[in-house]
Amino acid sequence: MRKVKKPVFFIVLLCIIAFGYLTYAGIHTQYGDIKTSYIKGVEDIRWGIDIQGGVNATFEPADNYDATKEEMDAAKAVIEQRLVSLNITDSEVYVDYKKNKVMVSFPWQANEESFDPEAAVSELGETAKLVFRKGKEEKGEQVLTGNDVKKAEVRQTQDETTGNIKYVVSLTLNNSGKKAFADATTELAGKGSISIWMDDKCISAPSVNSAITDGECVIEGNFTYDSAKALSDKINAGSIPFDLKTTSTNIISPTLGEGAKNAMVIAGLIAFIVIAAYIIVIYKLPGFVASIALIGQVIGSIACITGFFGNIDSFTLTIPGIAGIILSIGMGVDANVITAERIKEELNNGKTLNGAIELGYKRAWSAVFDGNITVVFVAIILMGAFGPTDSVFGTLLSPVFSVFGASTAGTIYSLGYTLLVGILLNFLFGIFCSRLMLSSLSKFKCFKKRKLYGGAEINE
C-alpha cells in the first residue's frame, strides 16, 4: 500500500460520520403535499409483516373469465414480479386453481399512516391487458399483446447532443412478437408511431424512428427515473391475457410487533457497546479503529436497506434481517481480531511498527477472506432458496431447489440479504478503511508506542 499520510484518519472518520448522518436523516424536500427524497433515511425503511403488519388481498379474473392453470400461474408470476420490482421481499403469493384466485400478502409501505388496505393494494399497479397498436388511436391495428413482451426495464443512456444522462425504457420481445413488430416498425419508420394501451388508457405513444427487427427496442422521452420505471412496471404488468380484479382486502396484524423490533435494536446496541469496549481494552488502538470500522459497516448495511438514493425502493427489513446485521457485525469483529493478533505477533517478532501493520493485514487477509466467503455462500443460498424464484440467485440455484419444490419466505430472504451486505461491507470497512485509519494514526508521535498495538516495547 502507498504511504498513508496523517490526515487520512480524519478524512475516513469524517466520511463515515457524514455517511452516517445522511443514512439516518436523509435529504428530503417538501412542496405542498409532495415529498421528494434525494437521499433516504431510516424512516424510509419498509418493515416486514412480522414487525408492522400488512395487507392480504385476493385477486381473481374479471368478467368470470375461466382461466387455465397456466394463465393463473402467469398472473401469479406478474404479481410476484411487481412485488420484486418494488423491493417488497417479505410477501407471499398463493394460487387457488379451483376457485381461480390469487392471494397476496405484503407489508405496509414505509411511513404508512392511513393503513387503508385498498390504497395499499393500489401500490401493486393496474392489473390489465396490454396491447400495442399502430398509431395513437385505440382502434388502431393491434401489433402485439403483453404475451409478446419478455421484459421491460429502465436504462440510462447519454444524450449524444447535450451529453446529459437520460432515462429510457428498454423492451425485449419474445419470439412470438419479433416478426409482427419488425413488420410494423418497417412500415411506420420515420412517419408513424406505435401506442401502448392498458385497457382503454394509452400509457405511451412513441414515434418509430427506424425498423426494429431484432426484438430489442428503446422508448425515449423526457423521462425521470420514476416515470420511466412506472412505464416499465406497467408494461411488465400487462403480460397476462385477462383482467384481474380485487375481490377482498384484509389487514394483517404484526406477528411480533414494534416491541420485538425495539428489543432487537436495543440488544444489538448493547452487544455492540460491550464488544467495542472489549476489543478496545484487549487490543487498544487497533480495537479503537475496529470499533469505528464496525460503525461504518452498520451504517452501510442500513443504507443498503433504505436504498439510500431516492430512486431506489427500500428493501423490506424483518426481524431475521436485523439478526443478519448483528451476525455480520460478529464476522466484522472476527476479522479485526484476527488482524490485531497478526499485528501483535509481528511486533513481538521484532518488526517495526509500520512493517508490523503492513504484514499484519497482509497475513490476516487469507484467514479473513476464507471465513467471510463461506458466510457469503450461505447468504446466497438463503436468498436463492427463500427469495423470488426469478431473482439472480433463485435462477442460478434453480436446478438444486427444483428438487425440493418452490419455497418463498421473505423473512428468511431478509436474513440472507442483510448477512450478505454486511459481509461485503466488512471487506470495505473492516479491511480497507481500518487499514487506512490505523496506518494513519501510527504516523503520530503519540501513537508510535508499540504497547498501543499489543506489542512489547523494545529497550534501547
GROMACS .gro file of C-alpha atoms in nm:
model
  460
    1MET     CA    1   0.000   0.000   0.000
    2ARG     CA    2   0.120   0.352  -0.078
    3LYS     CA    3   0.242   0.558   0.216
    4VAL     CA    4  -0.053   0.678   0.422
    5LYS     CA    5  -0.045   1.037   0.546
    6LYS     CA    6  -0.156   1.164   0.888
    7PRO     CA    7  -0.480   1.335   0.771
    8VAL     CA    8  -0.616   1.011   0.623
    9PHE     CA    9  -0.762   0.900   0.958
   10PHE     CA   10  -0.964   1.219   0.991
   11ILE     CA   11  -1.076   1.205   0.627
   12VAL     CA   12  -1.204   0.849   0.666
   13LEU     CA   13  -1.366   0.932   1.002
   14LEU     CA   14  -1.541   1.239   0.861
   15CYS     CA   15  -1.663   1.036   0.562
   16ILE     CA   16  -1.813   0.775   0.797
   17ILE     CA   17  -1.976   1.046   1.011
   18ALA     CA   18  -2.121   1.221   0.703
   19PHE     CA   19  -2.237   0.889   0.561
   20GLY     CA   20  -2.398   0.806   0.894
   21TYR     CA   21  -2.583   1.137   0.911
   22LEU     CA   22  -2.716   1.103   0.555
   23THR     CA   23  -2.819   0.743   0.617
   24TYR     CA   24  -3.004   0.838   0.935
   25ALA     CA   25  -3.167   1.167   0.835
   26GLY     CA   26  -3.169   1.153   0.455
   27ILE     CA   27  -3.226   1.454   0.231
   28HIS     CA   28  -3.586   1.547   0.152
   29THR     CA   29  -3.776   1.841   0.009
   30GLN     CA   30  -4.142   1.918   0.071
   31TYR     CA   31  -4.356   2.115  -0.172
   32GLY     CA   32  -4.717   2.118  -0.058
   33ASP     CA   33  -4.823   1.755  -0.022
   34ILE     CA   34  -4.544   1.629  -0.248
   35LYS     CA   35  -4.236   1.496  -0.072
   36THR     CA   36  -3.925   1.426  -0.280
   37SER     CA   37  -3.646   1.210  -0.138
   38TYR     CA   38  -3.295   1.257  -0.275
   39ILE     CA   39  -3.127   1.055  -0.001
   40LYS     CA   40  -3.338   0.815   0.205
   41GLY     CA   41  -3.319   0.799   0.584
   42VAL     CA   42  -3.407   0.530   0.837
   43GLU     CA   43  -3.770   0.648   0.837
   44ASP     CA   44  -3.794   0.524   0.477
   45ILE     CA   45  -3.725   0.163   0.574
   46ARG     CA   46  -4.010  -0.068   0.483
   47TRP     CA   47  -4.064  -0.301   0.779
   48GLY     CA   48  -4.177  -0.659   0.730
   49ILE     CA   49  -4.512  -0.811   0.816
   50ASP     CA   50  -4.367  -0.954   1.137
   51ILE     CA   51  -4.294  -0.602   1.265
   52GLN     CA   52  -4.555  -0.368   1.117
   53GLY     CA   53  -4.821  -0.598   0.976
   54GLY     CA   54  -4.959  -0.559   0.626
   55VAL     CA   55  -5.234  -0.637   0.381
   56ASN     CA   56  -5.389  -0.955   0.248
   57ALA     CA   57  -5.563  -0.917  -0.090
   58THR     CA   58  -5.745  -1.163  -0.312
   59PHE     CA   59  -5.745  -1.124  -0.691
   60GLU     CA   60  -5.946  -1.316  -0.948
   61PRO     CA   61  -6.013  -1.287  -1.324
   62ALA     CA   62  -6.270  -1.023  -1.416
   63ASP     CA   63  -6.590  -1.098  -1.608
   64ASN     CA   64  -6.598  -1.458  -1.479
   65TYR     CA   65  -6.311  -1.548  -1.710
   66ASP     CA   66  -6.232  -1.920  -1.677
   67ALA     CA   67  -5.852  -1.911  -1.656
   68THR     CA   68  -5.636  -2.215  -1.714
   69LYS     CA   69  -5.374  -2.331  -1.465
   70GLU     CA   70  -5.103  -2.185  -1.687
   71GLU     CA   71  -5.280  -1.849  -1.704
   72MET     CA   72  -5.321  -1.838  -1.326
   73ASP     CA   73  -4.953  -1.917  -1.292
   74ALA     CA   74  -4.883  -1.626  -1.527
   75ALA     CA   75  -5.099  -1.398  -1.311
   76LYS     CA   76  -4.911  -1.513  -1.004
   77ALA     CA   77  -4.577  -1.451  -1.176
   78VAL     CA   78  -4.685  -1.100  -1.277
   79ILE     CA   79  -4.783  -1.012  -0.920
   80GLU     CA   80  -4.461  -1.163  -0.784
   81GLN     CA   81  -4.258  -0.963  -1.036
   82ARG     CA   82  -4.444  -0.648  -0.940
   83LEU     CA   83  -4.363  -0.711  -0.574
   84VAL     CA   84  -3.998  -0.772  -0.657
   85SER     CA   85  -3.979  -0.456  -0.871
   86LEU     CA   86  -4.096  -0.263  -0.564
   87ASN     CA   87  -3.835  -0.442  -0.347
   88ILE     CA   88  -4.116  -0.599  -0.141
   89THR     CA   89  -3.945  -0.926  -0.050
   90ASP     CA   90  -4.146  -1.010   0.262
   91SER     CA   91  -4.452  -1.126   0.071
   92GLU     CA   92  -4.649  -1.441  -0.002
   93VAL     CA   93  -4.842  -1.521  -0.320
   94TYR     CA   94  -5.067  -1.828  -0.342
   95VAL     CA   95  -5.297  -1.955  -0.614
   96ASP     CA   96  -5.626  -2.139  -0.564
   97TYR     CA   97  -5.663  -2.310  -0.902
   98LYS     CA   98  -6.011  -2.447  -0.826
   99LYS     CA   99  -6.156  -2.105  -0.749
  100ASN     CA  100  -5.928  -1.906  -0.986
  101LYS     CA  101  -5.799  -1.682  -0.708
  102VAL     CA  102  -5.459  -1.531  -0.630
  103MET     CA  103  -5.397  -1.444  -0.265
  104VAL     CA  104  -5.127  -1.189  -0.187
  105SER     CA  105  -4.984  -1.080   0.148
  106PHE     CA  106  -4.735  -0.794   0.174
  107PRO     CA  107  -4.626  -0.534   0.434
  108TRP     CA  108  -4.734  -0.173   0.463
  109GLN     CA  109  -4.533   0.099   0.293
  110ALA     CA  110  -4.272   0.296   0.485
  111ASN     CA  111  -4.426   0.579   0.693
  112GLU     CA  112  -4.775   0.435   0.649
  113GLU     CA  113  -5.031   0.649   0.832
  114SER     CA  114  -5.377   0.571   0.693
  115PHE     CA  115  -5.342   0.188   0.697
  116ASP     CA  116  -5.601   0.168   0.420
  117PRO     CA  117  -5.580  -0.181   0.262
  118GLU     CA  118  -5.741  -0.072  -0.065
  119ALA     CA  119  -5.490   0.211  -0.106
  120ALA     CA  120  -5.209  -0.033  -0.026
  121VAL     CA  121  -5.327  -0.274  -0.296
  122SER     CA  122  -5.320   0.012  -0.549
  123GLU     CA  123  -4.942   0.022  -0.498
  124LEU     CA  124  -4.921  -0.300  -0.696
  125GLY     CA  125  -5.045  -0.112  -1.000
  126GLU     CA  126  -5.304  -0.186  -1.263
  127THR     CA  127  -5.386  -0.546  -1.343
  128ALA     CA  128  -5.493  -0.518  -1.705
  129LYS     CA  129  -5.429  -0.638  -2.058
  130LEU     CA  130  -5.154  -0.472  -2.257
  131VAL     CA  131  -5.184  -0.404  -2.630
  132PHE     CA  132  -4.950  -0.236  -2.879
  133ARG     CA  133  -5.135  -0.063  -3.165
  134LYS     CA  134  -5.041   0.123  -3.483
  135GLY     CA  135  -5.095   0.496  -3.450
  136LYS     CA  136  -5.229   0.681  -3.149
  137GLU     CA  137  -5.590   0.572  -3.162
  138GLU     CA  138  -5.748   0.296  -2.954
  139LYS     CA  139  -5.900   0.149  -3.272
  140GLY     CA  140  -5.560   0.121  -3.440
  141GLU     CA  141  -5.445  -0.215  -3.573
  142GLN     CA  142  -5.313  -0.444  -3.299
  143VAL     CA  143  -4.943  -0.526  -3.330
  144LEU     CA  144  -4.854  -0.701  -3.005
  145THR     CA  145  -5.008  -0.808  -2.675
  146GLY     CA  146  -4.849  -0.835  -2.333
  147ASN     CA  147  -4.774  -1.201  -2.404
  148ASP     CA  148  -4.527  -1.092  -2.673
  149VAL     CA  149  -4.321  -0.885  -2.429
  150LYS     CA  150  -4.045  -1.070  -2.246
  151LYS     CA  151  -3.942  -0.783  -2.021
  152ALA     CA  152  -3.927  -0.405  -1.989
  153GLU     CA  153  -3.663  -0.226  -1.784
  154VAL     CA  154  -3.521   0.120  -1.717
  155ARG     CA  155  -3.179   0.204  -1.858
  156GLN     CA  156  -2.950   0.505  -1.854
  157THR     CA  157  -2.811   0.647  -2.177
  158GLN     CA  158  -2.616   0.957  -2.269
  159ASP     CA  159  -2.772   1.219  -2.495
  160GLU     CA  160  -2.548   1.248  -2.800
  161THR     CA  161  -2.629   1.619  -2.838
  162THR     CA  162  -2.605   1.752  -2.483
  163GLY     CA  163  -2.402   1.476  -2.318
  164ASN     CA  164  -2.653   1.459  -2.032
  165ILE     CA  165  -2.764   1.131  -1.878
  166LYS     CA  166  -3.123   1.039  -1.963
  167TYR     CA  167  -3.355   0.752  -1.877
  168VAL     CA  168  -3.517   0.525  -2.134
  169VAL     CA  169  -3.738   0.216  -2.124
  170SER     CA  170  -3.586  -0.089  -2.290
  171LEU     CA  171  -3.816  -0.360  -2.430
  172THR     CA  172  -3.723  -0.719  -2.510
  173LEU     CA  173  -3.977  -0.917  -2.715
  174ASN     CA  174  -4.046  -1.288  -2.723
  175ASN     CA  175  -4.002  -1.481  -3.046
  176SER     CA  176  -4.379  -1.464  -3.095
  177GLY     CA  177  -4.368  -1.085  -3.130
  178LYS     CA  178  -4.045  -1.021  -3.321
  179LYS     CA  179  -4.187  -1.074  -3.671
  180ALA     CA  180  -4.503  -0.867  -3.618
  181PHE     CA  181  -4.307  -0.586  -3.456
  182ALA     CA  182  -4.046  -0.588  -3.731
  183ASP     CA  183  -4.318  -0.560  -3.997
  184ALA     CA  184  -4.496  -0.277  -3.812
  185THR     CA  185  -4.184  -0.073  -3.744
  186THR     CA  186  -4.064  -0.118  -4.102
  187GLU     CA  187  -4.396   0.021  -4.224
  188LEU     CA  188  -4.407   0.312  -3.977
  189ALA     CA  189  -4.037   0.405  -3.964
  190GLY     CA  190  -3.995   0.782  -3.979
  191LYS     CA  191  -4.365   0.852  -4.034
  192GLY     CA  192  -4.575   0.691  -3.764
  193SER     CA  193  -4.599   0.571  -3.407
  194ILE     CA  194  -4.693   0.266  -3.204
  195SER     CA  195  -4.908   0.332  -2.899
  196ILE     CA  196  -4.917   0.116  -2.585
  197TRP     CA  197  -5.258   0.065  -2.427
  198MET     CA  198  -5.353  -0.072  -2.088
  199ASP     CA  199  -5.727  -0.138  -2.109
  200ASP     CA  200  -5.868   0.181  -2.263
  201LYS     CA  201  -5.585   0.402  -2.144
  202CYS     CA  202  -5.287   0.498  -2.360
  203ILE     CA  203  -4.979   0.482  -2.138
  204SER     CA  204  -4.727   0.571  -2.410
  205ALA     CA  205  -4.722   0.653  -2.782
  206PRO     CA  206  -4.360   0.665  -2.902
  207SER     CA  207  -4.271   0.754  -3.260
  208VAL     CA  208  -4.099   0.491  -3.474
  209ASN     CA  209  -3.758   0.621  -3.582
  210SER     CA  210  -3.635   0.309  -3.761
  211ALA     CA  211  -3.723  -0.051  -3.833
  212ILE     CA  212  -3.664  -0.287  -3.538
  213THR     CA  213  -3.603  -0.643  -3.647
  214ASP     CA  214  -3.412  -0.799  -3.357
  215GLY     CA  215  -3.685  -0.775  -3.092
  216GLU     CA  216  -3.493  -0.515  -2.889
  217CYS     CA  217  -3.623  -0.159  -2.877
  218VAL     CA  218  -3.595   0.154  -2.667
  219ILE     CA  219  -3.867   0.403  -2.574
  220GLU     CA  220  -3.724   0.751  -2.539
  221GLY     CA  221  -3.886   1.062  -2.394
  222ASN     CA  222  -3.850   1.324  -2.124
  223PHE     CA  223  -3.838   1.056  -1.858
  224THR     CA  224  -3.731   1.091  -1.500
  225TYR     CA  225  -3.623   0.769  -1.335
  226ASP     CA  226  -3.960   0.739  -1.160
  227SER     CA  227  -4.166   0.794  -1.475
  228ALA     CA  228  -3.951   0.550  -1.676
  229LYS     CA  229  -3.981   0.289  -1.402
  230ALA     CA  230  -4.357   0.342  -1.379
  231LEU     CA  231  -4.394   0.279  -1.753
  232SER     CA  232  -4.171  -0.031  -1.748
  233ASP     CA  233  -4.366  -0.169  -1.449
  234LYS     CA  234  -4.695  -0.119  -1.630
  235ILE     CA  235  -4.566  -0.294  -1.941
  236ASN     CA  236  -4.441  -0.587  -1.734
  237ALA     CA  237  -4.775  -0.600  -1.552
  238GLY     CA  238  -4.968  -0.638  -1.876
  239SER     CA  239  -4.841  -0.976  -1.978
  240ILE     CA  240  -5.148  -1.171  -1.857
  241PRO     CA  241  -5.430  -1.239  -2.104
  242PHE     CA  242  -5.714  -1.126  -1.876
  243ASP     CA  243  -5.801  -0.854  -1.628
  244LEU     CA  244  -5.755  -0.909  -1.256
  245LYS     CA  245  -5.989  -0.753  -1.005
  246THR     CA  246  -5.956  -0.723  -0.628
  247THR     CA  247  -6.237  -0.911  -0.456
  248SER     CA  248  -6.134  -0.869  -0.093
  249THR     CA  249  -5.875  -0.697   0.126
  250ASN     CA  250  -5.787  -0.757   0.490
  251ILE     CA  251  -5.543  -0.609   0.738
  252ILE     CA  252  -5.275  -0.844   0.874
  253SER     CA  253  -5.166  -0.788   1.232
  254PRO     CA  254  -4.791  -0.799   1.301
  255THR     CA  255  -4.679  -1.141   1.419
  256LEU     CA  256  -4.420  -0.997   1.658
  257GLY     CA  257  -4.477  -0.623   1.655
  258GLU     CA  258  -4.292  -0.299   1.720
  259GLY     CA  259  -4.179  -0.423   2.061
  260ALA     CA  260  -3.982  -0.708   1.908
  261LYS     CA  261  -3.811  -0.467   1.669
  262ASN     CA  262  -3.718  -0.230   1.953
  263ALA     CA  263  -3.592  -0.523   2.162
  264MET     CA  264  -3.371  -0.644   1.875
  265VAL     CA  265  -3.232  -0.293   1.816
  266ILE     CA  266  -3.159  -0.242   2.187
  267ALA     CA  267  -2.998  -0.586   2.209
  268GLY     CA  268  -2.784  -0.501   1.908
  269LEU     CA  269  -2.674  -0.169   2.059
  270ILE     CA  270  -2.586  -0.328   2.392
  271ALA     CA  271  -2.395  -0.606   2.216
  272PHE     CA  272  -2.206  -0.350   2.006
  273ILE     CA  273  -2.109  -0.139   2.309
  274VAL     CA  274  -1.989  -0.446   2.501
  275ILE     CA  275  -1.792  -0.577   2.201
  276ALA     CA  276  -1.639  -0.233   2.131
  277ALA     CA  277  -1.534  -0.193   2.494
  278TYR     CA  278  -1.386  -0.544   2.497
  279ILE     CA  279  -1.176  -0.509   2.181
  280ILE     CA  280  -1.054  -0.162   2.287
  281VAL     CA  281  -0.940  -0.296   2.626
  282ILE     CA  282  -0.777  -0.606   2.479
  283TYR     CA  283  -0.636  -0.469   2.152
  284LYS     CA  284  -0.607  -0.100   2.240
  285LEU     CA  285  -0.557   0.121   1.931
  286PRO     CA  286  -0.641  -0.149   1.672
  287GLY     CA  287  -0.955  -0.218   1.877
  288PHE     CA  288  -1.049   0.150   1.872
  289VAL     CA  289  -1.005   0.164   1.494
  290ALA     CA  290  -1.201  -0.160   1.458
  291SER     CA  291  -1.493  -0.007   1.652
  292ILE     CA  292  -1.507   0.286   1.409
  293ALA     CA  293  -1.493   0.044   1.115
  294LEU     CA  294  -1.780  -0.158   1.264
  295ILE     CA  295  -1.989   0.159   1.295
  296GLY     CA  296  -1.922   0.225   0.926
  297GLN     CA  297  -2.026  -0.132   0.844
  298VAL     CA  298  -2.358  -0.093   1.029
  299ILE     CA  299  -2.424   0.241   0.858
  300GLY     CA  300  -2.352   0.082   0.519
  301SER     CA  301  -2.593  -0.204   0.596
  302ILE     CA  302  -2.871   0.041   0.684
  303ALA     CA  303  -2.802   0.240   0.365
  304CYS     CA  304  -2.837  -0.077   0.158
  305ILE     CA  305  -3.171  -0.147   0.328
  306THR     CA  306  -3.319   0.200   0.273
  307GLY     CA  307  -3.193   0.209  -0.085
  308PHE     CA  308  -3.007   0.531   0.013
  309PHE     CA  309  -3.073   0.707  -0.318
  310GLY     CA  310  -3.423   0.843  -0.369
  311ASN     CA  311  -3.491   0.647  -0.691
  312ILE     CA  312  -3.420   0.307  -0.533
  313ASP     CA  313  -3.700   0.128  -0.347
  314SER     CA  314  -3.639   0.040   0.017
  315PHE     CA  315  -3.562  -0.322   0.095
  316THR     CA  316  -3.810  -0.494   0.327
  317LEU     CA  317  -3.650  -0.544   0.671
  318THR     CA  318  -3.776  -0.820   0.901
  319ILE     CA  319  -3.669  -0.942   1.246
  320PRO     CA  320  -3.439  -1.209   1.093
  321GLY     CA  321  -3.298  -0.929   0.878
  322ILE     CA  322  -3.198  -0.738   1.191
  323ALA     CA  323  -3.041  -1.060   1.317
  324GLY     CA  324  -2.843  -1.076   0.992
  325ILE     CA  325  -2.698  -0.731   1.064
  326ILE     CA  326  -2.595  -0.841   1.413
  327LEU     CA  327  -2.438  -1.162   1.278
  328SER     CA  328  -2.241  -0.964   1.019
  329ILE     CA  329  -2.110  -0.742   1.299
  330GLY     CA  330  -1.982  -1.057   1.467
  331MET     CA  331  -1.798  -1.151   1.148
  332GLY     CA  332  -1.656  -0.797   1.135
  333VAL     CA  333  -1.526  -0.832   1.490
  334ASP     CA  334  -1.368  -1.165   1.398
  335ALA     CA  335  -1.187  -1.007   1.101
  336ASN     CA  336  -1.049  -0.723   1.314
  337VAL     CA  337  -0.944  -0.957   1.597
  338ILE     CA  338  -0.750  -1.177   1.354
  339THR     CA  339  -0.577  -0.869   1.210
  340ALA     CA  340  -0.494  -0.725   1.555
  341GLU     CA  341  -0.344  -1.058   1.663
  342ARG     CA  342  -0.130  -1.073   1.348
  343ILE     CA  343  -0.002  -0.719   1.412
  344LYS     CA  344   0.083  -0.810   1.771
  345GLU     CA  345   0.269  -1.122   1.656
  346GLU     CA  346   0.473  -0.922   1.404
  347LEU     CA  347   0.566  -0.664   1.669
  348ASN     CA  348   0.675  -0.934   1.913
  349ASN     CA  349   0.885  -1.087   1.633
  350GLY     CA  350   1.085  -0.764   1.616
  351LYS     CA  351   0.924  -0.591   1.318
  352THR     CA  352   0.898  -0.214   1.305
  353LEU     CA  353   0.557  -0.060   1.371
  354ASN     CA  354   0.492   0.023   1.005
  355GLY     CA  355   0.619  -0.318   0.897
  356ALA     CA  356   0.404  -0.497   1.156
  357ILE     CA  357   0.088  -0.315   1.042
  358GLU     CA  358   0.161  -0.387   0.676
  359LEU     CA  359   0.243  -0.755   0.733
  360GLY     CA  360  -0.035  -0.798   0.989
  361TYR     CA  361  -0.305  -0.702   0.740
  362LYS     CA  362  -0.137  -0.895   0.461
  363ARG     CA  363  -0.111  -1.220   0.657
  364ALA     CA  364  -0.456  -1.187   0.811
  365TRP     CA  365  -0.620  -1.144   0.471
  366SER     CA  366  -0.635  -1.510   0.373
  367ALA     CA  367  -0.792  -1.616   0.704
  368VAL     CA  368  -1.042  -1.329   0.696
  369PHE     CA  369  -1.130  -1.398   0.332
  370ASP     CA  370  -1.183  -1.770   0.389
  371GLY     CA  371  -1.403  -1.711   0.693
  372ASN     CA  372  -1.615  -1.446   0.523
  373ILE     CA  373  -1.654  -1.611   0.184
  374THR     CA  374  -1.813  -1.919   0.340
  375VAL     CA  375  -2.076  -1.696   0.501
  376VAL     CA  376  -2.130  -1.526   0.163
  377PHE     CA  377  -2.211  -1.870   0.017
  378VAL     CA  378  -2.462  -1.933   0.299
  379ALA     CA  379  -2.626  -1.594   0.242
  380ILE     CA  380  -2.656  -1.657  -0.132
  381ILE     CA  381  -2.816  -1.996  -0.069
  382LEU     CA  382  -3.067  -1.840   0.174
  383MET     CA  383  -3.157  -1.569  -0.079
  384GLY     CA  384  -3.187  -1.825  -0.359
  385ALA     CA  385  -3.394  -2.071  -0.155
  386PHE     CA  386  -3.632  -1.826   0.014
  387GLY     CA  387  -3.640  -1.534  -0.230
  388PRO     CA  388  -3.823  -1.469  -0.557
  389THR     CA  389  -3.789  -1.762  -0.796
  390ASP     CA  390  -3.682  -1.536  -1.083
  391SER     CA  391  -3.417  -1.348  -0.885
  392VAL     CA  392  -3.050  -1.380  -0.978
  393PHE     CA  393  -2.973  -1.630  -0.703
  394GLY     CA  394  -3.304  -1.810  -0.742
  395THR     CA  395  -3.237  -1.864  -1.114
  396LEU     CA  396  -2.874  -1.961  -1.054
  397LEU     CA  397  -2.965  -2.226  -0.796
  398SER     CA  398  -3.294  -2.336  -0.950
  399PRO     CA  399  -3.160  -2.681  -1.059
  400VAL     CA  400  -3.090  -2.760  -0.693
  401PHE     CA  401  -3.406  -2.611  -0.541
  402SER     CA  402  -3.635  -2.766  -0.803
  403VAL     CA  403  -3.580  -3.100  -0.629
  404PHE     CA  404  -3.748  -2.965  -0.314
  405GLY     CA  405  -4.021  -2.758  -0.479
  406ALA     CA  406  -4.090  -2.386  -0.464
  407SER     CA  407  -4.041  -2.208  -0.133
  408THR     CA  408  -4.064  -1.836  -0.066
  409ALA     CA  409  -4.027  -1.684   0.279
  410GLY     CA  410  -3.944  -1.315   0.281
  411THR     CA  411  -3.837  -1.315   0.645
  412ILE     CA  412  -3.553  -1.560   0.571
  413TYR     CA  413  -3.467  -1.380   0.247
  414SER     CA  414  -3.419  -1.065   0.455
  415LEU     CA  415  -3.171  -1.255   0.675
  416GLY     CA  416  -2.973  -1.365   0.371
  417TYR     CA  417  -2.971  -1.013   0.224
  418THR     CA  418  -2.851  -0.829   0.536
  419LEU     CA  419  -2.595  -1.100   0.606
  420LEU     CA  420  -2.457  -1.079   0.251
  421VAL     CA  421  -2.447  -0.699   0.253
  422GLY     CA  422  -2.282  -0.693   0.597
  423ILE     CA  423  -2.009  -0.938   0.496
  424LEU     CA  424  -1.929  -0.749   0.174
  425LEU     CA  425  -1.914  -0.423   0.371
  426ASN     CA  426  -1.682  -0.596   0.617
  427PHE     CA  427  -1.425  -0.622   0.339
  428LEU     CA  428  -1.460  -0.248   0.276
  429PHE     CA  429  -1.465  -0.115   0.631
  430GLY     CA  430  -1.304  -0.395   0.833
  431ILE     CA  431  -1.007  -0.439   0.599
  432PHE     CA  432  -0.961  -0.137   0.374
  433CYS     CA  433  -1.084   0.152   0.590
  434SER     CA  434  -0.943   0.019   0.918
  435ARG     CA  435  -0.606  -0.032   0.750
  436LEU     CA  436  -0.604   0.327   0.628
  437MET     CA  437  -0.703   0.463   0.970
  438LEU     CA  438  -0.455   0.254   1.169
  439SER     CA  439  -0.168   0.329   0.930
  440SER     CA  440  -0.253   0.699   0.953
  441LEU     CA  441  -0.263   0.703   1.335
  442SER     CA  442   0.070   0.523   1.352
  443LYS     CA  443   0.232   0.832   1.195
  444PHE     CA  444   0.153   1.046   1.501
  445LYS     CA  445   0.427   1.055   1.762
  446CYS     CA  446   0.185   0.991   2.049
  447PHE     CA  447   0.065   0.670   1.879
  448LYS     CA  448   0.405   0.523   1.797
  449LYS     CA  449   0.430   0.328   2.123
  450ARG     CA  450   0.432  -0.042   2.044
  451LYS     CA  451   0.227  -0.128   2.351
  452LEU     CA  452  -0.066   0.059   2.199
  453TYR     CA  453  -0.077  -0.217   1.937
  454GLY     CA  454  -0.033  -0.505   2.180
  455GLY     CA  455   0.342  -0.542   2.130
  456ALA     CA  456   0.621  -0.534   2.385
  457GLU     CA  457   0.839  -0.224   2.400
  458ILE     CA  458   1.198  -0.269   2.278
  459ASN     CA  459   1.459  -0.148   2.525
  460GLU     CA  460   1.727   0.059   2.356
   0.00000   0.00000   0.00000
